[in-house]
Coordinates of C-alpha atoms in Angstrom, one line a residue:
Chain A
M1348 CA 20.4 -3.0 -37.4
M1349 CA 20.5 -6.1 -39.6
I1350 CA 18.8 -6.6 -43.0
L1351 CA 18.5 -10.1 -44.5
I1352 CA 18.1 -10.3 -48.3
T1353 CA 17.1 -13.5 -50.0
G1354 CA 16.2 -14.4 -53.6
G1355 CA 17.0 -16.6 -56.5
S1356 CA 19.8 -16.5 -59.0
G1357 CA 20.1 -13.2 -61.0
C1358 CA 17.3 -11.4 -59.2
G1359 CA 19.2 -8.3 -58.3
K1360 CA 20.1 -9.0 -54.6
S1361 CA 23.7 -7.6 -54.8
F1362 CA 22.7 -4.5 -56.6
F1363 CA 19.9 -3.7 -54.2
A1364 CA 22.1 -4.4 -51.2
E1365 CA 24.7 -2.0 -52.5
Q1366 CA 22.0 0.7 -53.0
L1367 CA 21.0 0.3 -49.4
C1368 CA 24.6 0.6 -48.2
M1369 CA 25.1 3.7 -50.3
K1370 CA 22.4 5.4 -48.3
Q1371 CA 24.5 4.9 -45.1
P1372 CA 27.1 7.3 -44.0
G1373 CA 30.6 6.3 -42.9
Q1374 CA 33.0 3.4 -43.8
K1375 CA 31.5 0.5 -45.8
Y1376 CA 32.9 -3.0 -45.9
Y1377 CA 32.2 -5.7 -48.4
L1378 CA 32.7 -9.0 -46.7
A1379 CA 33.3 -11.6 -49.4
A1380 CA 32.7 -15.2 -48.5
M1381 CA 33.0 -16.5 -52.0
Q1382 CA 36.2 -18.3 -52.9
P1383 CA 37.3 -17.6 -56.5
Y1384 CA 37.0 -21.1 -57.9
G1385 CA 37.8 -21.3 -61.6
E1386 CA 37.1 -18.9 -64.4
E1387 CA 33.4 -18.6 -63.8
G1388 CA 33.9 -17.8 -60.1
E1389 CA 36.5 -15.2 -61.0
A1390 CA 34.1 -13.7 -63.6
R1391 CA 31.4 -13.4 -60.9
I1392 CA 33.7 -11.8 -58.5
R1393 CA 34.9 -9.4 -61.3
R1394 CA 31.3 -8.5 -62.0
H1395 CA 30.5 -7.8 -58.3
R1396 CA 33.8 -5.8 -58.0
A1397 CA 32.8 -3.6 -61.1
M1398 CA 29.4 -3.1 -59.6
R1399 CA 30.9 -1.8 -56.3
E1400 CA 33.5 0.3 -57.9
G1401 CA 33.4 4.0 -56.9
K1402 CA 30.9 3.2 -54.2
G1403 CA 33.4 3.5 -51.4
F1404 CA 33.5 -0.2 -50.3
E1405 CA 36.6 -1.7 -48.7
T1406 CA 36.6 -5.4 -49.6
V1407 CA 37.5 -8.0 -47.0
E1408 CA 37.9 -11.5 -48.3
R1409 CA 37.0 -13.9 -45.6
Y1410 CA 35.9 -17.4 -46.3
T1411 CA 35.4 -18.8 -42.7
D1412 CA 35.4 -17.9 -39.0
Y1413 CA 33.6 -14.6 -39.0
A1414 CA 33.4 -14.9 -35.2
S1415 CA 37.0 -13.7 -34.9
L1416 CA 36.8 -11.0 -37.6
K1417 CA 37.6 -7.5 -36.2
L1418 CA 36.4 -4.6 -38.2
P1419 CA 38.4 -1.4 -37.6
A1420 CA 35.5 0.8 -36.6
R1421 CA 31.7 0.8 -36.4
C1422 CA 30.5 0.7 -40.0
T1423 CA 28.1 -0.5 -42.6
A1424 CA 28.9 -4.0 -43.9
L1425 CA 27.5 -6.2 -46.7
L1426 CA 28.1 -9.9 -46.2
E1427 CA 27.8 -12.0 -49.4
C1428 CA 26.7 -14.7 -49.1
I1429 CA 25.3 -17.3 -46.6
A1430 CA 25.3 -20.1 -49.2
N1431 CA 29.1 -19.7 -49.8
L1432 CA 29.9 -19.1 -46.1
T1433 CA 27.9 -22.2 -45.1
A1434 CA 29.7 -24.3 -47.8
N1435 CA 33.1 -23.0 -46.6
E1436 CA 32.3 -23.8 -43.0
M1437 CA 30.8 -27.2 -43.8
F1438 CA 33.1 -28.8 -46.4
G1439 CA 36.8 -28.8 -45.4
P1440 CA 39.5 -28.9 -48.1
D1441 CA 40.5 -32.4 -46.8
G1442 CA 37.0 -33.7 -47.6
S1443 CA 35.7 -33.5 -44.0
V1444 CA 32.1 -32.5 -43.4
T1445 CA 31.1 -30.6 -40.2
D1446 CA 27.9 -29.0 -39.0
P1447 CA 28.2 -25.3 -40.0
V1448 CA 25.1 -23.9 -38.4
E1449 CA 26.6 -22.6 -35.1
R1450 CA 29.7 -21.3 -36.7
V1451 CA 27.8 -19.4 -39.4
L1452 CA 25.3 -17.9 -36.9
N1453 CA 28.0 -17.0 -34.3
G1454 CA 30.0 -15.4 -37.1
V1455 CA 27.1 -13.3 -38.3
S1456 CA 26.4 -12.3 -34.7
A1457 CA 29.9 -11.2 -34.1
V1458 CA 30.0 -9.1 -37.3
S1459 CA 26.5 -7.6 -36.6
K1460 CA 27.7 -6.3 -33.1
Q1461 CA 30.4 -4.3 -34.9
C1462 CA 28.1 -2.7 -37.4
E1463 CA 25.6 0.2 -37.4
M1464 CA 24.1 -1.7 -40.3
L1465 CA 24.8 -5.2 -41.5
I1466 CA 23.2 -6.5 -44.7
V1467 CA 23.4 -10.2 -45.2
I1468 CA 22.7 -11.8 -48.6
T1469 CA 21.4 -15.4 -48.6
N1470 CA 19.6 -17.7 -51.0
D1471 CA 16.6 -20.0 -50.9
V1472 CA 18.3 -23.2 -51.9
G1473 CA 15.5 -25.6 -50.8
G1474 CA 13.2 -24.7 -53.6
D1475 CA 14.1 -26.9 -56.6
G1476 CA 12.4 -30.1 -55.5
V1477 CA 15.5 -32.2 -56.4
R1478 CA 16.7 -35.1 -54.1
Y1479 CA 20.5 -34.8 -53.7
E1480 CA 23.0 -37.1 -52.0
A1481 CA 23.3 -36.9 -48.2
S1482 CA 25.8 -34.1 -47.7
T1483 CA 24.1 -31.8 -50.2
D1484 CA 20.8 -32.5 -48.5
A1485 CA 22.4 -31.7 -45.1
Y1486 CA 23.8 -28.5 -46.7
I1487 CA 20.3 -27.5 -47.9
H1488 CA 18.9 -28.1 -44.4
A1489 CA 21.7 -26.2 -42.7
I1490 CA 21.0 -23.1 -44.9
G1491 CA 17.3 -23.4 -44.2
Q1492 CA 18.0 -23.4 -40.5
I1493 CA 20.4 -20.6 -40.7
N1494 CA 18.0 -18.5 -42.7
A1495 CA 15.2 -19.0 -40.2
V1496 CA 17.4 -17.8 -37.3
L1497 CA 18.8 -14.9 -39.2
A1498 CA 15.3 -13.8 -40.3
E1499 CA 14.3 -13.9 -36.7
R1500 CA 17.2 -11.8 -35.6
A1501 CA 17.0 -9.4 -38.5
D1502 CA 15.1 -6.1 -38.3
T1503 CA 14.1 -6.3 -41.9
V1504 CA 13.8 -9.3 -44.3
I1505 CA 13.5 -8.7 -48.0
E1506 CA 12.9 -11.2 -50.8
M1507 CA 14.1 -9.9 -54.2
V1508 CA 11.9 -10.9 -57.2
A1509 CA 12.9 -9.7 -60.7
G1510 CA 14.7 -6.7 -59.1
I1511 CA 11.6 -5.8 -57.0
P1512 CA 12.1 -5.9 -53.2
L1513 CA 9.3 -7.6 -51.3
I1514 CA 9.4 -6.8 -47.6
L1515 CA 8.7 -10.0 -45.6
K1516 CA 9.5 -8.5 -42.2
G1517 CA 10.0 -5.0 -40.8
Q1518 CA 10.3 -1.9 -42.8
L1519 CA 12.6 -0.3 -45.3
K1520 CA 12.7 3.5 -45.2
G1521 CA 13.0 5.3 -48.5
F1522 CA 11.9 2.5 -50.7
Chain B
M997 CA 3.2 -5.1 -70.6
I998 CA 2.4 -7.2 -67.6
L999 CA 5.1 -9.6 -66.4
V1000 CA 3.7 -12.8 -64.9
L1001 CA 6.1 -14.8 -62.7
G1002 CA 5.8 -17.8 -60.4
G1003 CA 7.1 -21.3 -60.0
V1004 CA 6.3 -24.2 -62.4
G1005 CA 2.6 -25.1 -62.0
A1006 CA 1.8 -22.1 -59.8
G1007 CA -1.2 -21.0 -62.0
K1008 CA 0.4 -18.4 -64.3
K1009 CA -1.5 -19.5 -67.4
A1010 CA -4.9 -19.8 -65.6
Y1011 CA -4.3 -16.3 -64.2
V1012 CA -3.6 -14.8 -67.7
N1013 CA -6.8 -16.6 -69.0
S1014 CA -8.7 -14.9 -66.2
L1015 CA -7.5 -11.5 -67.5
G1016 CA -9.5 -12.3 -70.7
Y1017 CA -6.8 -13.9 -72.9
E1018 CA -7.8 -17.1 -74.7
D1019 CA -5.4 -19.9 -75.5
A1020 CA -5.3 -18.7 -79.1
D1021 CA -3.7 -15.5 -77.9
F1022 CA -0.7 -17.4 -76.5
T1023 CA 2.6 -17.8 -78.4
S1024 CA 6.1 -19.0 -77.7
D1025 CA 7.5 -17.0 -80.6
P1026 CA 8.6 -13.5 -79.5
N1027 CA 8.2 -12.1 -83.0
D1028 CA 4.6 -13.5 -83.4
R1029 CA 1.9 -10.8 -83.2
K1030 CA -0.1 -12.6 -80.6
P1031 CA -0.4 -10.6 -77.4
V1032 CA 0.7 -13.2 -74.8
F1033 CA 4.3 -14.6 -74.8
A1034 CA 4.3 -17.7 -72.7
G1035 CA 7.3 -19.7 -71.5
L1036 CA 10.3 -17.3 -71.5
D1037 CA 12.3 -19.7 -69.3
A1038 CA 11.9 -22.5 -71.9
Y1039 CA 12.5 -20.2 -74.8
I1040 CA 15.9 -19.1 -73.3
R1041 CA 16.9 -22.7 -72.6
E1042 CA 16.1 -23.7 -76.2
N1043 CA 17.1 -20.6 -78.2
P1044 CA 20.5 -19.0 -77.5
T1045 CA 19.5 -15.4 -78.3
D1046 CA 20.7 -11.9 -78.0
P1047 CA 19.0 -10.7 -74.8
E1048 CA 18.7 -7.1 -76.1
E1049 CA 16.8 -8.3 -79.2
L1050 CA 14.6 -10.5 -77.1
L1051 CA 13.8 -7.7 -74.7
R1052 CA 12.8 -5.3 -77.6
A1053 CA 10.4 -7.9 -78.9
L1054 CA 8.9 -8.8 -75.5
V1055 CA 8.2 -5.2 -74.3
K1056 CA 5.7 -5.0 -77.2
K1057 CA 3.6 -7.8 -75.8
D1058 CA 0.6 -7.4 -73.5
V1059 CA 1.7 -10.2 -71.2
V1060 CA 5.0 -12.0 -70.8
I1061 CA 4.9 -15.3 -68.7
C1062 CA 8.1 -16.6 -67.2
A1063 CA 8.7 -19.4 -64.6
E1064 CA 11.0 -18.5 -61.7
V1065 CA 13.9 -20.9 -62.0
G1066 CA 16.6 -19.3 -59.9
S1067 CA 16.0 -21.0 -56.5
G1068 CA 17.5 -24.2 -55.3
V1069 CA 21.0 -25.5 -55.2
I1070 CA 23.4 -24.0 -57.7
P1071 CA 23.5 -26.5 -60.6
L1072 CA 26.6 -28.6 -61.3
E1073 CA 26.5 -27.9 -65.0
R1074 CA 27.7 -24.6 -66.2
A1075 CA 25.0 -24.3 -68.9
D1076 CA 22.3 -24.7 -66.2
R1077 CA 23.9 -22.0 -64.1
V1078 CA 24.1 -19.6 -67.0
Y1079 CA 20.6 -20.4 -68.0
R1080 CA 19.2 -19.6 -64.5
E1081 CA 21.1 -16.4 -64.3
T1082 CA 20.1 -15.3 -67.8
V1083 CA 16.5 -15.9 -67.0
G1084 CA 16.8 -14.0 -63.7
R1085 CA 18.6 -11.0 -65.2
L1086 CA 16.2 -10.7 -68.1
C1087 CA 13.3 -10.8 -65.7
V1088 CA 14.8 -7.9 -63.7
R1089 CA 14.9 -5.9 -67.0
L1090 CA 11.4 -6.9 -68.0
A1091 CA 10.1 -6.0 -64.6
K1092 CA 11.6 -2.5 -65.0
E1093 CA 9.8 -2.0 -68.3
A1094 CA 6.6 -3.6 -67.2
T1095 CA 3.5 -1.6 -66.1
A1096 CA 2.7 -4.4 -63.7
V1097 CA 4.4 -7.5 -62.3
V1098 CA 2.3 -10.3 -60.9
R1099 CA 3.7 -13.3 -59.0
L1100 CA 1.6 -16.4 -58.7
V1101 CA 1.9 -18.3 -55.4
A1102 CA -0.2 -21.4 -55.1
G1103 CA -2.6 -19.9 -57.7
I1104 CA -2.9 -16.6 -55.9
P1105 CA -1.9 -13.6 -57.9
V1106 CA 0.4 -11.3 -55.8
V1107 CA 0.8 -7.9 -57.5
I1108 CA 4.3 -6.8 -56.8
K1109 CA 4.4 -3.8 -59.1
G1110 CA 1.7 -1.5 -60.4
N1111 CA -1.9 -2.3 -60.8
V1112 CA -3.7 -4.9 -63.0

């Protein structure tokens, strides 16, 4: 099954997703799409690592091309997050910009097929009412499109608000 | 304590008025004795404070109002990113302490924790 979790900055998405994973038996993988840019990025990654410590996750750092990712066995996986993955697929290190939608969706699909449960964390980036330059605008639209397709494919969709899970689609047993 | 959330202009203040609080009951000073603390988001932006101390003051209020500021594109400025995350994390903790959490969507109060 697939669970999609959305929500703003600092609303408790990661913590909640980990709690869900902890309820699952078997091997757990943390699929990290965030590249450790700079001191702040490293601090965020450290914070997430500390949160996962002792929870039995194996971390797989993977910034692009989830379509070819092979997980060793059927498992529970937590993919964090669509905003980072989309940026990685869209903006090349050489300054090139390509449409990321298909690659992100195919990647999530490929991972999902290998999982008993896949939890995907995303963000609602279209909500600040600011006009950006063209490539950022395209990025916002791409994430919106990706979120809509993932929500359709997901069994359960949750929006986190101040640490409270709001169920937008499907069910969540035990919560 | 009731935590009232929602976007800018979503109807948070009007909702709190509808609970029976008058404008004179509102304050933006956490240590004031008035029962409604309004504008936690702006307070955090303008006053670099110890979150623990702020939390202790706010849990004594009847109502705490905070705009949701964590959506949208990750800001370019570090201070803006830290601000968004600080507001978000403080709201998580306030929500835990709150007897009720109400989120305003287009003027509609959606109770997401407890009863009002």
